[in-house]
CSV table of C-alpha atoms in Angstrom, one decimal:
chain,number,residue,atom,x,y,z
W,17,MET,CA,219.0,98.7,45.4
W,18,LYS,CA,219.2,97.3,42.1
W,19,LYS,CA,217.4,93.9,43.4
W,20,SER,CA,214.7,95.9,45.0
W,21,ILE,CA,214.0,97.8,41.7
W,22,LYS,CA,213.9,94.4,39.9
W,23,LEU,CA,211.7,93.0,42.7
W,24,ARG,CA,209.1,95.8,42.3
W,25,TYR,CA,208.9,95.4,38.5
W,26,LEU,CA,208.6,91.6,39.0
W,27,LEU,CA,205.8,92.3,41.5
W,28,ILE,CA,204.2,94.6,38.9
W,29,SER,CA,204.5,91.8,36.2
W,30,VAL,CA,203.0,89.3,38.6
W,31,MET,CA,199.8,91.7,39.6
W,32,THR,CA,199.3,92.3,35.9
W,33,ILE,CA,199.0,88.6,35.1
W,34,THR,CA,196.9,88.1,38.3
W,35,VAL,CA,194.6,90.8,37.1
W,36,LEU,CA,194.2,89.3,33.6
W,37,LEU,CA,193.7,85.8,34.9
W,38,GLY,CA,191.1,86.9,37.5
W,39,SER,CA,189.4,89.0,34.8
W,40,TRP,CA,189.2,85.6,32.8
W,41,ILE,CA,187.8,83.7,35.5
W,42,VAL,CA,185.2,86.3,36.4
W,43,ALA,CA,184.1,86.5,32.5
W,44,THR,CA,183.7,82.8,32.2
W,45,ASN,CA,182.1,81.9,35.4
W,46,LEU,CA,179.4,84.8,34.9
W,47,ARG,CA,179.1,83.7,31.2
W,48,ILE,CA,179.9,87.4,29.9
W,49,VAL,CA,181.6,85.8,27.0
W,50,PRO,CA,180.3,82.8,25.5
W,51,ALA,CA,182.3,79.6,26.0
W,52,VAL,CA,182.9,79.2,22.4
W,53,LEU,CA,184.6,82.3,22.2
W,54,LEU,CA,186.5,82.3,25.7
W,55,PRO,CA,186.7,78.9,27.2
W,56,SER,CA,187.3,78.8,31.2
W,57,LEU,CA,190.7,77.8,32.5
W,58,ASP,CA,189.2,74.8,34.0
W,59,LYS,CA,188.1,73.7,30.6
W,60,ILE,CA,191.6,74.7,29.1
W,61,SER,CA,193.3,72.8,31.8
W,62,GLN,CA,191.3,69.4,31.4
W,63,THR,CA,192.0,69.9,27.5
W,64,PHE,CA,195.4,69.9,28.3
W,65,ILE,CA,195.1,66.6,30.1
W,66,ASP,CA,193.0,65.2,27.5
W,67,LEU,CA,195.6,66.1,24.7
W,68,SER,CA,198.4,64.7,26.7
W,69,ARG,CA,196.4,61.3,27.3
W,70,SER,CA,194.6,60.9,24.1
W,71,GLY,CA,196.3,63.3,21.6
W,72,TYR,CA,194.5,65.3,18.7
W,73,GLY,CA,194.2,63.8,15.3
W,74,GLY,CA,195.7,60.4,16.6
W,75,THR,CA,198.8,62.1,17.8
W,76,LEU,CA,199.6,62.9,21.6
W,77,LEU,CA,200.2,66.5,22.4
W,78,TYR,CA,203.9,66.1,23.3
W,79,VAL,CA,204.6,64.6,19.6
W,80,HIS,CA,202.7,67.7,18.0
W,81,TYR,CA,205.0,69.9,20.2
W,82,TRP,CA,208.2,68.0,19.2
W,83,ILE,CA,207.5,68.1,15.6
W,84,THR,CA,206.9,72.1,15.8
W,85,MET,CA,210.0,72.6,18.0
W,86,ARG,CA,212.2,70.5,15.7
W,87,ARG,CA,210.9,72.4,12.5
W,88,LEU,CA,211.8,75.7,14.6
W,89,PHE,CA,215.1,74.8,15.8
W,90,VAL,CA,216.5,73.3,12.5
W,91,ALA,CA,215.4,76.3,10.7
W,92,ILE,CA,216.8,78.5,13.2
W,93,LEU,CA,220.2,76.5,13.3
W,94,PHE,CA,220.5,76.9,9.4
W,95,ALA,CA,219.7,80.5,9.6
W,96,VAL,CA,222.4,81.1,12.2
W,97,LEU,CA,224.9,79.1,10.5
W,98,ILE,CA,224.5,81.0,7.1
W,99,GLY,CA,223.0,84.4,8.5
W,100,ILE,CA,225.8,85.2,10.9
W,101,PRO,CA,228.8,84.6,8.4
W,102,LEU,CA,227.1,86.4,5.6
W,103,GLY,CA,226.1,89.4,7.7
W,104,LEU,CA,229.5,90.0,9.2
W,105,LEU,CA,231.3,89.5,5.9
W,106,SER,CA,229.0,91.6,4.2
W,107,GLY,CA,229.8,94.3,6.5
W,108,TYR,CA,233.4,93.8,6.2
W,109,VAL,CA,234.0,93.0,2.7
W,110,ARG,CA,232.5,95.3,0.2
W,111,TRP,CA,232.3,92.6,-2.7
W,112,ILE,CA,230.6,90.3,-0.7
W,113,ASN,CA,227.9,93.1,0.4
W,114,ALA,CA,227.4,94.0,-3.3
W,115,ILE,CA,226.6,90.3,-3.8
W,116,VAL,CA,224.5,89.4,-1.1
W,117,ASP,CA,222.7,92.5,0.4
W,118,PRO,CA,220.5,93.1,-2.6
W,119,LEU,CA,219.2,89.5,-2.2
W,120,ILE,CA,218.5,89.8,1.4
W,121,GLN,CA,216.7,93.1,0.9
W,122,PHE,CA,214.5,91.8,-1.6
W,123,ILE,CA,213.4,88.8,0.4
W,124,ARG,CA,213.2,90.9,3.6
W,125,PRO,CA,209.8,92.6,3.1
W,126,ILE,CA,208.1,89.8,1.3
W,127,PRO,CA,205.4,87.8,3.9
W,128,PRO,CA,206.7,84.4,4.2
W,129,LEU,CA,203.4,83.1,3.0
W,130,ALA,CA,203.8,84.9,-0.5
W,131,TYR,CA,206.4,82.1,-1.4
W,132,TYR,CA,205.3,79.4,0.5
W,133,THR,CA,203.3,77.8,-2.3
W,134,LEU,CA,206.5,78.0,-4.5
W,135,LEU,CA,208.4,76.2,-1.9
W,136,ILE,CA,205.8,73.5,-1.9
W,137,LEU,CA,206.0,73.0,-5.6
W,138,TRP,CA,209.8,73.2,-5.3
W,139,LEU,CA,210.4,71.0,-2.3
W,140,GLY,CA,207.0,69.1,-1.9
W,141,ILE,CA,204.5,69.0,1.1
W,142,GLY,CA,207.1,67.4,3.3
W,143,GLU,CA,209.3,68.8,6.0
W,144,SER,CA,211.6,70.5,3.7
W,145,SER,CA,209.2,73.1,2.5
W,146,LYS,CA,208.2,73.9,6.0
W,147,ILE,CA,211.7,74.1,7.5
W,148,MET,CA,212.9,76.2,4.3
W,149,LEU,CA,209.8,78.6,5.0
W,150,LEU,CA,210.9,79.2,8.7
W,151,PHE,CA,214.4,79.5,7.5
W,152,TRP,CA,213.7,82.3,4.9
W,153,ALA,CA,211.6,84.1,7.8
W,154,ALA,CA,214.5,84.0,10.0
W,155,LEU,CA,217.5,84.8,7.8
W,156,PRO,CA,216.9,88.6,7.1
W,157,PRO,CA,216.8,89.6,10.9
W,158,ILE,CA,220.1,87.7,11.8
W,159,TYR,CA,221.9,89.0,8.6
W,160,ILE,CA,220.7,92.7,9.3
W,161,SER,CA,221.7,92.7,12.9
W,162,CYS,CA,225.1,91.4,12.0
W,163,PHE,CA,225.7,93.8,9.1
W,164,ASP,CA,224.6,96.8,11.1
W,165,ALA,CA,226.8,95.7,14.2
W,166,VAL,CA,230.0,95.7,11.8
W,167,GLN,CA,228.9,99.1,10.3
W,168,ARG,CA,228.7,100.7,13.9
W,169,ILE,CA,232.2,99.4,14.9
W,170,ASP,CA,234.6,102.5,15.0
W,171,SER,CA,236.9,102.5,12.0
W,172,GLU,CA,239.8,103.8,14.4
W,173,TYR,CA,239.8,100.2,16.0
W,174,LEU,CA,240.3,98.7,12.6
W,175,GLN,CA,242.8,101.2,11.6
W,176,SER,CA,245.0,100.9,14.7
W,177,ALA,CA,245.1,97.0,14.7
W,178,ALA,CA,246.0,97.1,11.0
W,179,SER,CA,248.9,99.7,11.7
W,180,LEU,CA,250.1,97.2,14.6
W,181,GLY,CA,250.4,94.3,11.8
W,182,ALA,CA,247.1,92.5,12.6
W,183,SER,CA,245.8,90.6,9.7
W,184,ARG,CA,242.4,91.0,8.3
W,185,HIS,CA,241.8,87.5,9.5
W,186,GLN,CA,242.9,88.5,12.9
W,187,ILE,CA,240.9,91.8,12.8
W,188,PHE,CA,237.6,89.8,11.8
W,189,PHE,CA,238.2,87.3,14.9
W,190,ASN,CA,239.6,89.5,17.4
W,191,ILE,CA,237.7,92.8,16.9
W,192,ILE,CA,234.6,92.5,14.4
W,193,PHE,CA,233.2,89.3,15.9
W,194,PRO,CA,233.4,90.1,19.6
W,195,ALA,CA,232.1,93.7,19.0
W,196,SER,CA,229.1,92.2,17.2
W,197,LEU,CA,228.0,89.6,19.4
W,198,PRO,CA,225.7,91.7,21.4
W,199,ASP,CA,223.8,92.7,18.4
W,200,ILE,CA,224.0,89.1,16.9
W,201,PHE,CA,222.1,87.9,20.1
W,202,THR,CA,219.6,90.8,19.4
W,203,GLY,CA,219.3,89.6,15.8
W,204,LEU,CA,219.0,85.9,17.1
W,205,ARG,CA,216.0,86.9,19.3
W,206,SER,CA,214.5,88.8,16.5
W,207,ALA,CA,214.9,85.8,14.1
W,208,VAL,CA,213.5,83.4,16.4
W,209,GLY,CA,210.3,85.6,17.1
W,210,VAL,CA,209.8,86.1,13.4
W,211,ALA,CA,210.2,82.4,12.6
W,212,TYR,CA,208.0,81.7,15.7
W,213,THR,CA,205.2,83.7,14.5
W,214,THR,CA,205.6,81.9,11.0
W,215,ILE,CA,205.3,78.3,12.4
W,216,VAL,CA,201.4,78.4,12.3
W,217,SER,CA,201.5,79.3,8.5
W,218,ALA,CA,204.1,76.7,8.1
W,219,GLU,CA,201.8,73.9,9.4
W,220,MET,CA,198.7,75.2,8.2
W,221,ILE,CA,199.1,74.1,4.5
W,222,ALA,CA,199.6,70.3,3.5
W,223,SER,CA,200.3,69.3,7.1
W,224,SER,CA,198.7,67.0,9.7
W,225,SER,CA,201.1,67.3,12.6
W,226,GLY,CA,202.4,70.2,14.8
W,227,VAL,CA,200.9,72.5,17.4
W,228,GLY,CA,200.3,75.1,14.7
W,229,TRP,CA,198.2,72.7,12.7
W,230,MET,CA,196.3,71.6,15.8
W,231,ILE,CA,195.3,75.2,16.4
W,232,ILE,CA,194.3,75.7,12.6
W,233,ASP,CA,192.4,72.4,12.4
W,234,SER,CA,190.7,72.7,15.8
W,235,SER,CA,189.3,76.4,14.7
W,236,HIS,CA,187.5,74.6,11.8
W,237,TYR,CA,185.4,72.8,14.3
W,238,LEU,CA,185.1,75.4,16.8
W,239,LYS,CA,187.2,73.9,19.3
W,240,SER,CA,188.2,77.0,21.1
W,241,ASP,CA,189.7,75.0,24.2
W,242,VAL,CA,192.2,73.0,21.9
W,243,MET,CA,192.7,76.4,20.1
W,244,PHE,CA,193.5,78.1,23.5
W,245,ALA,CA,195.6,75.0,24.7
W,246,GLY,CA,198.0,75.1,21.5
W,247,ILE,CA,198.3,79.1,21.7
W,248,ILE,CA,199.0,79.1,25.5
W,249,LEU,CA,201.6,76.2,24.9
W,250,LEU,CA,203.1,78.4,22.0
W,251,GLY,CA,203.3,81.5,24.0
W,252,ILE,CA,204.7,80.2,27.2
W,253,THR,CA,207.3,78.1,25.0
W,254,GLY,CA,208.2,81.5,23.1
W,255,VAL,CA,208.9,83.3,26.7
W,256,LEU,CA,211.0,80.7,27.8
W,257,ILE,CA,213.1,80.8,24.6
W,258,ASP,CA,213.6,84.5,24.7
W,259,TRP,CA,214.7,84.2,28.4
W,260,LEU,CA,216.9,81.6,27.7
W,261,LEU,CA,218.7,83.8,24.9
W,262,ARG,CA,218.9,86.6,27.1
W,263,GLU,CA,220.5,84.8,29.8
W,264,MET,CA,222.9,83.3,27.3
W,265,ALA,CA,223.7,86.8,26.0
W,266,CYS,CA,224.4,87.9,29.5
W,267,ARG,CA,226.7,85.0,30.2
W,268,ILE,CA,228.5,85.0,26.9
W,269,VAL,CA,229.0,88.7,26.2
W,270,HIS,CA,230.0,89.6,29.6
W,271,TRP,CA,232.1,92.8,28.4
W,272,ARG,CA,229.0,94.6,27.5
W,273,GLY,CA,228.1,95.0,31.3
W,274,LYS,CA,225.2,93.9,33.3
W,275,LYS,CA,222.7,96.7,32.8
W,276,GLU,CA,220.3,94.5,30.8
W,277,CYS,CA,220.7,91.2,32.8
């Protein structure tokens, strides 16, 4: 029964994508929309091939892609290594919360581009400023999800463990961390999404490589086929990353059940 429901929704998704692609083909073949605004799928496919063979700006497409993904994953790695411990400890230890939470709440509502110029002044125009921008974009969602996860844990669990002689260290690693894992993965997915939407901003200033830079640079010359190729590449990659994180959550956080898997 459950498999049939999943199959039904999968068919709906496939039909939706088919209708959108069909509308795209009709609009471009009948020239309802100018090619400079909406290139045909054939043109975009040929652009993918050309970019893979000849590159853009003297750099092959896969190199642009690797540079963008490297910046993203390095930033996410640092956000995870710093954000998860800070969020969990901030929710568990009040004096840490008093120090860390005001800083995160101050940074969280500020658009990343607002302080990108400062990062360039402090760190230069190299990789450090770009990675730091993505890091600051990804840190608040991870921190907040971890903090809220700890706050939602039933205090009776912690009190029962303490009454049985468990130390704060044992309570943290045996109760708080496992109970927070579902929210940690949710926060990680949100953080990747925020950092992913910031990648074009990170590569639009003082850069000459990356898929985001390729999209911005091609827009200056109305190369819409290159723009669409880069956007489609980023979109597909984003869907695959989110799917991978959901699959990891289903396999690692097995105690939450399979309702969402």
